[in-house]
Short mmCIF file of C-alpha atoms and ligand atoms in Angstrom, two decimals:
data_model
loop_
_atom_site.label_atom_id
_atom_site.label_comp_id
_atom_site.label_asym_id
_atom_site.label_seq_id
_atom_site.Cartn_x
_atom_site.Cartn_y
_atom_site.Cartn_z
CA UNK T 1 19.32 -40.40 1.28
CA UNK T 2 20.44 -37.55 -0.92
CA UNK T 3 20.85 -34.07 0.47
CA UNK T 4 17.93 -32.85 -1.62
CA UNK T 5 15.55 -35.50 -0.34
CA UNK T 6 16.70 -34.79 3.22
CA UNK T 7 15.92 -31.11 2.68
CA UNK T 8 12.44 -31.94 1.41
CA UNK T 9 11.83 -34.33 4.27
CA UNK T 10 12.79 -31.64 6.73
CA UNK T 11 10.38 -29.27 5.02
CA UNK T 12 7.53 -31.76 5.33
CA UNK T 13 8.32 -32.37 8.98
CA UNK T 14 8.43 -28.65 9.68
CA UNK T 15 5.10 -28.30 7.93
CA UNK T 16 3.59 -30.90 10.23
CA UNK T 17 4.66 -28.85 13.23
CA UNK T 18 3.68 -25.45 11.87
CA UNK T 19 0.29 -26.08 10.34
CA UNK T 20 -1.89 -25.67 13.42
CA UNK T 21 -5.56 -26.64 13.07
CA UNK T 22 -7.44 -23.92 11.23
CA UNK T 23 -10.91 -23.21 12.61
CA UNK T 24 -12.02 -20.98 9.76
CA UNK T 25 -14.20 -22.63 7.14
CA UNK T 26 -15.42 -21.84 3.64
CA UNK T 27 -18.96 -21.45 4.94
CA UNK T 28 -20.60 -20.40 8.17
CA UNK T 29 -24.19 -20.86 9.28
CA UNK T 30 -25.72 -18.65 11.95
CA UNK T 31 -29.20 -19.02 13.38
CA UNK T 32 -31.36 -16.59 15.28
CA UNK T 33 -34.81 -15.70 16.49
CA UNK T 34 -36.57 -12.36 16.30
CA UNK T 35 -39.35 -11.47 18.70
CA UNK T 36 -42.58 -9.56 18.77
CA UNK T 37 -42.29 -6.98 21.52
CA UNK T 38 -44.31 -4.00 22.62
CA UNK T 39 -44.12 -1.43 19.85
CA UNK T 40 -42.75 -3.68 17.09
CA UNK T 41 -40.26 -6.49 16.49
CA UNK T 42 -36.64 -7.00 17.42
CA UNK T 43 -33.76 -7.23 14.97
CA UNK T 44 -30.35 -8.90 15.23
CA UNK T 45 -26.93 -7.41 14.62
CA UNK T 46 -23.93 -9.53 13.64
CA UNK T 47 -20.48 -7.96 13.48
CA UNK T 48 -18.47 -8.75 10.36
CA UNK T 49 -14.74 -8.15 10.61
CA UNK T 50 -13.34 -8.12 7.10
CA UNK T 51 -9.60 -8.72 7.27
CA UNK T 52 -9.34 -8.62 3.50
CA UNK T 53 -11.26 -7.64 0.41
CA UNK T 54 -13.07 -10.31 -1.55
CA UNK T 55 -16.45 -11.79 -2.30
CA UNK T 56 -18.86 -14.00 -0.42
CA UNK T 57 -22.47 -15.11 -0.62
CA UNK T 58 -25.23 -14.36 1.88
CA UNK T 59 -28.10 -16.86 1.77
CA UNK T 60 -31.04 -16.37 4.15
CA UNK T 61 -33.68 -19.02 4.79
CA UNK T 62 -36.53 -18.02 7.08
CA UNK T 63 -40.06 -17.85 5.72
CA UNK T 64 -41.39 -21.37 6.25
CA UNK T 65 -43.77 -21.59 3.31
CA UNK T 66 -43.31 -21.52 -0.44
CA UNK T 67 -45.91 -18.80 -1.05
CA UNK T 68 -47.40 -16.02 1.04
CA UNK T 69 -51.01 -17.09 0.40
CA UNK T 70 -52.32 -20.57 1.08
CA UNK T 71 -54.41 -20.44 -2.10
CA UNK T 72 -51.49 -19.69 -4.43
CA UNK T 73 -50.50 -22.52 -6.73
CA UNK T 74 -47.41 -24.25 -5.42
CA UNK T 75 -48.09 -23.34 -1.79
CA UNK T 76 -46.54 -25.64 0.77
CA UNK T 77 -45.04 -25.22 4.21
CA UNK T 78 -41.58 -26.35 5.23
CA UNK T 79 -40.08 -26.36 8.71
CA UNK T 80 -36.67 -25.04 7.68
CA UNK T 81 -35.02 -25.34 11.08
CA UNK T 82 -36.82 -28.52 12.09
CA UNK T 83 -38.08 -27.14 15.40
CA UNK T 84 -41.64 -28.42 14.87
CA UNK T 85 -43.01 -24.90 14.41
CA UNK T 86 -43.70 -22.76 11.37
CA UNK T 87 -42.68 -19.09 11.70
CA UNK T 88 -43.08 -16.13 9.41
CA UNK T 89 -40.09 -13.89 9.11
CA UNK T 90 -39.87 -11.97 5.82
CA UNK T 91 -36.17 -11.19 6.22
CA UNK T 92 -34.79 -7.75 5.45
CA UNK T 93 -31.00 -7.50 5.62
CA UNK T 94 -28.61 -4.54 5.85
CA UNK T 95 -24.90 -3.83 5.89
CA UNK T 96 -23.64 -0.93 8.01
CA UNK T 97 -20.26 0.42 8.95
CA UNK T 98 -19.35 -0.66 12.48
CA UNK T 99 -18.41 2.59 14.18
CA UNK T 100 -17.10 0.71 17.20
CA UNK T 101 -19.31 2.48 19.73
CA UNK T 102 -21.98 -0.21 19.94
CA UNK T 103 -24.52 2.28 18.61
CA UNK T 104 -26.19 1.96 15.23
CA UNK T 105 -26.29 5.25 13.35
CA UNK T 106 -28.38 5.94 10.27
CA UNK T 107 -25.30 7.65 8.81
CA UNK T 108 -23.50 4.29 8.86
CA UNK T 109 -26.05 2.48 6.69
CA UNK T 110 -24.57 1.13 3.45
CA UNK T 111 -27.13 -1.04 1.67
CA UNK T 112 -30.23 -3.10 2.03
CA UNK T 113 -31.31 -6.42 0.50
CA UNK T 114 -34.84 -7.56 1.24
CA UNK T 115 -35.66 -10.39 -1.15
CA UNK T 116 -34.27 -12.48 -3.97
CA UNK T 117 -34.21 -10.01 -6.87
CA UNK T 118 -36.43 -7.48 -5.09
CA UNK T 119 -35.49 -4.44 -2.99
CA UNK T 120 -31.89 -5.46 -3.59
CA UNK T 121 -30.92 -3.26 -6.51
CA UNK T 122 -29.25 0.04 -7.26
CA UNK T 123 -31.69 2.23 -5.34
CA UNK T 124 -31.26 0.35 -2.09
CA UNK T 125 -28.00 2.00 -1.04
CA UNK T 126 -27.80 4.67 1.68
CA UNK T 127 -25.77 7.76 2.44
CA UNK T 128 -24.91 8.45 -1.17
CA UNK T 129 -23.28 5.10 -1.86
CA UNK T 130 -23.84 3.40 -5.19
CA UNK T 131 -23.08 -0.05 -6.54
CA UNK T 132 -19.88 1.47 -7.96
CA UNK T 133 -18.71 3.55 -4.98
CA UNK T 134 -19.80 1.50 -1.99
CA UNK T 135 -17.11 -0.10 0.21
CA UNK T 136 -19.41 -3.13 0.24
CA UNK T 137 -21.69 -3.82 -2.71
CA UNK T 138 -23.99 -6.70 -3.56
CA UNK T 139 -25.64 -8.43 -6.47
CA UNK T 140 -28.84 -10.37 -5.96
CA UNK T 141 -29.25 -13.91 -7.11
CA UNK T 142 -32.28 -14.57 -9.29
CA UNK T 143 -35.66 -16.06 -8.48
CA UNK T 144 -35.20 -18.85 -10.98
CA UNK T 145 -32.15 -19.92 -8.99
CA UNK T 146 -34.16 -20.13 -5.76
CA UNK T 147 -34.71 -23.89 -5.72
CA UNK T 148 -31.05 -24.48 -4.92
CA UNK T 149 -30.53 -21.82 -2.27
CA UNK T 150 -32.19 -23.56 0.68
CA UNK T 151 -35.10 -21.13 0.80
CA UNK T 152 -38.64 -22.23 0.13
CA UNK T 153 -40.48 -18.96 -0.33
CA UNK T 154 -40.80 -17.70 -3.88
CA UNK T 155 -38.67 -14.68 -3.15
CA UNK T 156 -38.90 -13.43 0.44
CA UNK T 157 -35.57 -14.78 1.65
CA UNK T 158 -32.70 -12.64 0.34
CA UNK T 159 -29.81 -14.36 -1.41
CA UNK T 160 -26.96 -12.30 -2.81
CA UNK T 161 -23.26 -12.04 -3.54
CA UNK T 162 -21.34 -9.44 -1.55
CA UNK T 163 -18.24 -7.74 -2.89
CA UNK T 164 -16.09 -6.23 -0.14
CA UNK T 165 -14.02 -3.49 -1.72
CA UNK T 166 -12.53 -2.15 1.52
CA UNK T 167 -11.46 -4.26 4.48
CA UNK T 168 -12.83 -3.06 7.80
CA UNK T 169 -15.51 -3.57 10.41
CA UNK T 170 -19.11 -3.90 9.30
CA UNK T 171 -22.48 -4.80 10.77
CA UNK T 172 -24.98 -7.23 9.26
CA UNK T 173 -28.52 -6.51 10.42
CA UNK T 174 -31.42 -8.89 9.93
CA UNK T 175 -34.98 -7.83 10.62
CA UNK T 176 -38.55 -8.41 9.52
CA UNK T 177 -39.56 -6.41 6.43
CA UNK T 178 -38.68 -3.59 6.80
CA UNK T 179 -36.16 -1.88 9.05
CA UNK T 180 -35.57 1.74 8.11
CA UNK T 181 -32.23 3.19 9.27
CA UNK T 182 -34.07 5.46 11.71
CA UNK T 183 -35.72 2.40 13.26
CA UNK T 184 -32.39 0.58 13.47
CA UNK T 185 -30.93 3.60 15.25
CA UNK T 186 -33.91 3.59 17.64
CA UNK T 187 -33.36 -0.10 18.38
CA UNK T 188 -36.78 -1.44 17.36
CA UNK T 189 -38.57 -2.27 14.12
CA UNK T 190 -41.41 0.08 14.95
CA UNK T 191 -45.02 -1.08 14.61
CA UNK T 192 -43.88 -4.28 12.90
CA UNK T 193 -45.54 -7.72 13.07
CA UNK T 194 -44.64 -11.02 11.43
CA UNK T 195 -46.60 -11.92 8.30
CA UNK T 196 -48.15 -15.41 8.23
CA UNK T 197 -49.55 -16.66 4.94
CA UNK T 198 -52.82 -14.98 4.06
CA UNK T 199 -55.87 -16.77 2.66
CA UNK T 200 -56.87 -18.67 5.78
CA UNK T 201 -53.78 -19.89 7.65
CA UNK T 202 -55.02 -21.08 11.08
CA UNK T 203 -53.43 -20.03 14.40
CA UNK T 204 -50.10 -18.68 13.19
CA UNK T 205 -47.20 -18.24 15.60
CA UNK T 206 -46.75 -14.49 15.90
CA UNK T 207 -44.58 -13.99 19.00
CA UNK T 208 -41.31 -14.98 17.34
CA UNK T 209 -39.76 -15.98 14.01
CA UNK T 210 -36.58 -17.88 13.21
CA UNK T 211 -33.91 -17.43 10.58
CA UNK T 212 -30.80 -19.09 9.25
CA UNK T 213 -28.06 -17.28 7.35
CA UNK T 214 -25.33 -19.09 5.44
CA UNK T 215 -22.19 -17.15 4.54
CA UNK T 216 -20.00 -18.89 1.98
CA UNK T 217 -17.09 -18.21 -0.34
CA UNK T 218 -14.67 -19.98 -2.63
CA UNK T 219 -11.87 -17.59 -1.73
CA UNK T 220 -12.52 -16.44 1.86
CA UNK T 221 -12.80 -18.16 5.21
CA UNK T 222 -15.23 -17.49 8.07
CA UNK T 223 -14.95 -17.95 11.80
CA UNK T 224 -17.45 -17.11 14.54
CA UNK T 225 -16.86 -15.87 18.06
CA UNK T 226 -19.97 -14.75 19.91
CA UNK T 227 -21.76 -12.44 17.51
CA UNK T 228 -18.60 -11.58 15.56
CA UNK T 229 -17.94 -13.15 12.18
CA UNK T 230 -14.34 -12.79 11.04
CA UNK T 231 -13.69 -13.09 7.32
CA UNK T 232 -10.15 -13.75 6.19
CA UNK T 233 -8.20 -14.79 3.15
CA UNK T 234 -7.48 -18.46 2.66
CA UNK T 235 -4.15 -18.99 4.45
CA UNK T 236 -1.28 -20.23 2.35
CA UNK T 237 -0.25 -23.45 4.12
CA UNK T 238 3.21 -23.48 5.64
CA UNK T 239 3.94 -26.54 3.52
CA UNK T 240 3.57 -24.49 0.34
CA UNK T 241 6.10 -21.89 1.50
CA UNK T 242 8.55 -24.47 2.75
CA UNK T 243 8.20 -26.67 -0.29
CA UNK T 244 8.68 -23.60 -2.46
CA UNK T 245 11.84 -22.70 -0.54
CA UNK T 246 13.15 -26.22 -0.89
CA UNK T 247 12.46 -26.22 -4.62
CA UNK T 248 14.22 -22.88 -4.99
CA UNK T 249 17.18 -24.34 -3.15
CA UNK T 250 17.19 -27.38 -5.46
CA UNK T 251 17.07 -25.22 -8.56
CA UNK T 252 19.92 -23.07 -7.31
CA UNK T 253 21.91 -26.17 -6.36
CA UNK T 254 21.34 -27.75 -9.77
CA UNK T 255 22.32 -24.56 -11.54
CA UNK T 256 25.61 -24.30 -9.65
CA UNK T 257 26.44 -27.87 -10.63
CA UNK T 258 25.82 -27.08 -14.30
CA UNK T 259 28.02 -23.99 -14.08
CA UNK T 260 30.80 -25.97 -12.47
CA UNK T 261 30.57 -28.68 -15.13
CA UNK T 262 30.70 -26.08 -17.90
CA UNK T 263 33.77 -24.36 -16.48
CA1 CA G 301 -39.46 -23.82 12.12
CA1 CA G 302 -37.56 -10.28 2.51
CA1 CA G 303 -40.32 -0.94 10.14
#
């Protein structure tokens, strides 16, 4: 075995030892349930720790019918989470700064996205942020894309691409339409109720509503611990570094031989 092949073999062996199993994945699905309580409805808060800048997609599926009125053409119901029940969350999502205190402050609100291509545009930023200046910005997907996003409602479930321009700690809030920053700070979506299809839907479930959120990215990785979602860059495998080093060594070795031969 030549010295070069031995070097490469050693690199591959080292790689086998160093590349520990990576838990982070290119997509992450979280599920939750919001509840009707005295005075309104609950909302959920997920922490998002952004270790890097980059882009990812947020895709919410919740409202378990294709239209909000049973008489609308194309109306059908679909049990998204397969629990045998139809529930009626019209999801409203928000990004906030995570101030680390456990309290949600209106002054930390960054943006809102309510629906596919609705209440998800330039005027739905808070605290003076704009699409251009926000540390986290988003661009809605379009209604005509909806058939592939896992949602069934014509637009109620938000679906958008997030651009993280500053690494840091953020909060992702999901509520029933709509959760004003003052309500988020107060801890309850005041006076809110879930919205079953109109037009004669019989005996709707109104005490709770379920949701599913899929985070995905071509260039970032997600991991979940409790209610904290950590988003990181795709790690460069140890094998790549070691192979690169070995190749550099080979090139240097080859070059020295040429120089010696030329002398
Ligand atoms: Ca269901
Ligand atoms: Ca919505
Ligand atoms: Ca409200």
